[in-house]
Tab-separated table of C-alpha atoms in Angstrom:
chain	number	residue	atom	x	y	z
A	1	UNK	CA	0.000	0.000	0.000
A	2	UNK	CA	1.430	3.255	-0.871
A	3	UNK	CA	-1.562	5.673	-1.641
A	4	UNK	CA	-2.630	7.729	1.280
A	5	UNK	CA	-5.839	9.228	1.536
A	6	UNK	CA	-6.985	12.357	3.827
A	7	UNK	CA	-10.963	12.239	4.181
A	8	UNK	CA	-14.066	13.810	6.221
A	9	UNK	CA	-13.973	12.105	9.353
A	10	UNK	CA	-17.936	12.995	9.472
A	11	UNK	CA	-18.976	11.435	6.450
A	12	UNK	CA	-15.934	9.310	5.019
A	13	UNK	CA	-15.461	11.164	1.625
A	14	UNK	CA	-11.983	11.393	0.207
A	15	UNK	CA	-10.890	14.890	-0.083
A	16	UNK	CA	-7.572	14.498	-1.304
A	17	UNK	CA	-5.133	11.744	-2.500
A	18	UNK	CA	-1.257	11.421	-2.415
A	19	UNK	CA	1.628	8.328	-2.974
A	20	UNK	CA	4.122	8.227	-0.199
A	21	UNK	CA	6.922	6.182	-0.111
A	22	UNK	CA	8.194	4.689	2.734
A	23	UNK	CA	5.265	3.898	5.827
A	24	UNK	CA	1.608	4.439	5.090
A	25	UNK	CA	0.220	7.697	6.653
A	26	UNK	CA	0.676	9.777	9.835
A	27	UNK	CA	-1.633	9.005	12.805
A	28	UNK	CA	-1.937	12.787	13.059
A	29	UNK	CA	-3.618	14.055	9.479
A	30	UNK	CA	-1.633	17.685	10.583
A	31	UNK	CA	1.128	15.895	9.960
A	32	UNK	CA	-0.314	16.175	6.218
A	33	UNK	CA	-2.563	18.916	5.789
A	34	UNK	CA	-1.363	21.732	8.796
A	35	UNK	CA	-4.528	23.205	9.979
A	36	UNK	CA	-6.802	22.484	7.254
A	37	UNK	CA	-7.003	20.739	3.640
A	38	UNK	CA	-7.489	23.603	1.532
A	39	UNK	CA	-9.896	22.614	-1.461
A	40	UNK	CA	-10.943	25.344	-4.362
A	41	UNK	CA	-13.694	25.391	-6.593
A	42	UNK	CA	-13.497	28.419	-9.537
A	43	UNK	CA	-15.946	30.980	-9.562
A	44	UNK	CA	-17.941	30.599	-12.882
A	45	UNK	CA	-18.939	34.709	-12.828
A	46	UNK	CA	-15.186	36.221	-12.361
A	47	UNK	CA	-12.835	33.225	-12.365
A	48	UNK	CA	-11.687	33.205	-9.381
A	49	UNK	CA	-10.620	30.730	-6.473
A	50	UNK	CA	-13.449	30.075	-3.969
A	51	UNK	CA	-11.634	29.033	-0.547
A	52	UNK	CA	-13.264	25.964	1.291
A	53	UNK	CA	-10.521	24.842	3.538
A	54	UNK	CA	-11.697	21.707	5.765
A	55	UNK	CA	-10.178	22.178	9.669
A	56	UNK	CA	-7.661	19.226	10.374
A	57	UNK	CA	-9.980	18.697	13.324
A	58	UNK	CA	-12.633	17.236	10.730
A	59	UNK	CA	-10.026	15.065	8.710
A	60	UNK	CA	-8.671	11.717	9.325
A	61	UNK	CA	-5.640	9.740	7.168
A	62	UNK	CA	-5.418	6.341	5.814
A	63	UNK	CA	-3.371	4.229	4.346
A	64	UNK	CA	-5.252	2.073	1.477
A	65	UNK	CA	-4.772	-0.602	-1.322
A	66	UNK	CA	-3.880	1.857	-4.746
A	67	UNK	CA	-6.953	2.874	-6.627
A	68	UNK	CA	-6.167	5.303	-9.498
A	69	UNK	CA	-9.105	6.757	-9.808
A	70	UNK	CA	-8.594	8.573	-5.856
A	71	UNK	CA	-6.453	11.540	-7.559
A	72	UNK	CA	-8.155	12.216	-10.516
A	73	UNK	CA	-12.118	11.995	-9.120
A	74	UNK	CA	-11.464	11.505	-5.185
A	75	UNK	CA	-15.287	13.003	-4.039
A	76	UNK	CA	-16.230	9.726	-5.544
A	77	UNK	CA	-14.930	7.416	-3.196
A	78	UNK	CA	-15.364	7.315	0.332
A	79	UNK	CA	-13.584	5.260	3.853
A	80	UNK	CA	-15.331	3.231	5.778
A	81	UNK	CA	-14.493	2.366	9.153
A	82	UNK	CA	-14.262	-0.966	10.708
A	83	UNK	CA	-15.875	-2.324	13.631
A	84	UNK	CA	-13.140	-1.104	15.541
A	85	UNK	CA	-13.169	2.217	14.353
A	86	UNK	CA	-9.717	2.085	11.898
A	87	UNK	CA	-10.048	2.537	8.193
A	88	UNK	CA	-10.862	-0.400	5.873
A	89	UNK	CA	-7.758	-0.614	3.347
A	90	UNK	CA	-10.346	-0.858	0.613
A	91	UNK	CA	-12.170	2.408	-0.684
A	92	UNK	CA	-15.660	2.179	-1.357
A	93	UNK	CA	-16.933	3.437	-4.617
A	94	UNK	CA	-19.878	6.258	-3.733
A	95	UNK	CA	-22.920	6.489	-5.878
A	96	UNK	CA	-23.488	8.947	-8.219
A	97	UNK	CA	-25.969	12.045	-8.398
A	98	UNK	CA	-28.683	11.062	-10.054
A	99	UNK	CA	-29.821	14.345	-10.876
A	100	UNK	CA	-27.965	17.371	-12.815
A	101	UNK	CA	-27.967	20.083	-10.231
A	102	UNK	CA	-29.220	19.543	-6.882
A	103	UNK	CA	-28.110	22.269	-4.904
A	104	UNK	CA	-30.074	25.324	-4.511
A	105	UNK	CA	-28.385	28.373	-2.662
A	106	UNK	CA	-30.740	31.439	-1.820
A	107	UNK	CA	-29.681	34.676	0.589
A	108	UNK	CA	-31.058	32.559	3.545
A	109	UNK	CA	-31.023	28.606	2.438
A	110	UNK	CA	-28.422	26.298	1.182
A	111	UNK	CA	-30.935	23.159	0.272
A	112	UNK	CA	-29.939	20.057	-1.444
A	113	UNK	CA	-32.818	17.629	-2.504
A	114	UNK	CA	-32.423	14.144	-2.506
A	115	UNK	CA	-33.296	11.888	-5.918
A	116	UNK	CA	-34.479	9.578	-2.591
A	117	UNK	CA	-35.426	9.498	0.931
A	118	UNK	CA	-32.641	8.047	2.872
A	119	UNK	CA	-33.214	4.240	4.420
A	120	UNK	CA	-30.831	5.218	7.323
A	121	UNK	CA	-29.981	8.176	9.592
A	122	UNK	CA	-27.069	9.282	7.499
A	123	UNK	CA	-23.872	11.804	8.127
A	124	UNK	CA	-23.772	15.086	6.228
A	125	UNK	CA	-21.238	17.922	5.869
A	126	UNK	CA	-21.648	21.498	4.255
A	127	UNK	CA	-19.367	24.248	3.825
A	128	UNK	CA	-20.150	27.480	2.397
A	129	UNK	CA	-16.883	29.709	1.265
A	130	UNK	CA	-17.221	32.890	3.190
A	131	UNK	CA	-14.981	36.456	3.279
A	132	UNK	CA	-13.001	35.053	5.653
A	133	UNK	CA	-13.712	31.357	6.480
A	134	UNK	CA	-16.379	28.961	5.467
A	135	UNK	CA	-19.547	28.285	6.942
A	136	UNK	CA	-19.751	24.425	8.294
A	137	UNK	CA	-22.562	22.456	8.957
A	138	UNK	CA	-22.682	18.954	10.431
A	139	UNK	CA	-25.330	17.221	10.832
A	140	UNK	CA	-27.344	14.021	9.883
A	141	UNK	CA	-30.684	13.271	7.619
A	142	UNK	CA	-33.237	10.710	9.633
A	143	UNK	CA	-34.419	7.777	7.785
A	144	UNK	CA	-37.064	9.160	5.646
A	145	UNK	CA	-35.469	12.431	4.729
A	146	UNK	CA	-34.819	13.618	1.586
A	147	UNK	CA	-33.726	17.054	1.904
A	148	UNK	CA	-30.696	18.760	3.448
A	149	UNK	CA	-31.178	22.417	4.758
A	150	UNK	CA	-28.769	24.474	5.931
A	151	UNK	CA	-29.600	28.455	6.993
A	152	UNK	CA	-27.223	30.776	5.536
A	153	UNK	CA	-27.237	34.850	5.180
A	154	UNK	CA	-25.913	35.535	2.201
A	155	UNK	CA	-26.611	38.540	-0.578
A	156	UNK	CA	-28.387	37.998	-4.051
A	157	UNK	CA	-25.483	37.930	-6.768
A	158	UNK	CA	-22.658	36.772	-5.136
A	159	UNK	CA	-20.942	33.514	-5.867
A	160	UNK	CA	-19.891	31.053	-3.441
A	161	UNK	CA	-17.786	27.678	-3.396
A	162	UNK	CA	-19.970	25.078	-1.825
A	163	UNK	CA	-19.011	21.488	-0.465
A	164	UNK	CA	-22.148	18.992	0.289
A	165	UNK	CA	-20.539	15.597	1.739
A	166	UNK	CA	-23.840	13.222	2.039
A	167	UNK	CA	-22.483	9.247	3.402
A	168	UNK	CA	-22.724	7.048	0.359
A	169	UNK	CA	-23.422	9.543	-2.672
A	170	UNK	CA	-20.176	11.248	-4.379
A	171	UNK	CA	-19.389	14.622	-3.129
A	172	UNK	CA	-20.464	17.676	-4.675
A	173	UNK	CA	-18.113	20.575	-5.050
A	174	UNK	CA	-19.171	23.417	-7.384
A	175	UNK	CA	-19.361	26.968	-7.358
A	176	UNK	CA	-22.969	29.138	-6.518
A	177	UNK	CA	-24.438	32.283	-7.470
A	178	UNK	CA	-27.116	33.236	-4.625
A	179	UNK	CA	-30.380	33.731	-5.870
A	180	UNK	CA	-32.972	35.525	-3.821
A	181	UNK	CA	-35.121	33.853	-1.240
């Protein structure tokens, strides 16, 4: 094993792939990232990098068998744990969006609607690029949910970078313009 993976502790989503030689990777995902993975998204209005860094405190680290496809499409595979709580050395494949364009981002929502109602209380992360830092939300849909909300104060026009991390469907990273409420 020589690919490393860093990944949302809350949800298991690889964020971020790399080959080390040597051991597999650090215990302490700092040791990798610092204080934070910082992932980008380009704004489609002005070109520009949208910041979504994700705190070190939300990451974890694995070592896992080599699966190509981690660096070029990593939102699409996710860690699971094992009983004991340490990474499986397999990555799991996550299901695709079924739909186009489920996000919606208003001056006061961030909703994403489900092609489904979840089966199981599942893990979600959002993060919403901000001036300064992003806004994160943690949280989990009940069985029978199928739609994420997340409150947000925003202004009409501007564009944001926005990361939705739902357990078992790939990861959605794309940039937003807010429309009004």
């Amino acid at each position: 094993m020589s690919l490393s993976v860093v990944y949302a502790a809350d949800t298991g989503h690889v964020l971020g792939a790399l080959e080390l030689t040597g051991g597999g990777a650090p215990a302490d995902v700092g040791a990798l990232v610092g204080t934070g993975l910082p992932l980008r998204v380009t704004a489609r209005l002005g070109g520009t990098a949208l910041n979504l860094p994700v705190a070190a405190r939300r990451l974890g680290a694995a070592a896992v068998d080599d699966e190509p496809g981690a660096f070029t499409d990593p939102l699409s595979f996710g860690v699971e744990l094992t009983t004991a709580g340490r990474p499986k050395p397999v990555l799991a494949q996550l299901a695709p969006w079924p739909v186009a364009d489920p996000v919606t981002l208003t001056t006061s929502t961030l909703s994403v609607t489900l092609p489904a109602p979840v089966t199981r209380v599942t893990p979600v992360l959002v993060l919403v690029s901000g001036d300064t830092e992003p806004s994160v939300t943690s949280g989990q849909l009940q069985a029978g949910q199928q739609e994420v909300g997340v409150q947000v104060r925003l202004r009409t026009g501007d564009e944001r970078g926005v990361l939705v991390l739902i357990a078992g469907l790939t990861g959605l990273l794309a940039a937003k313009v807010v429309a009004d409420a």
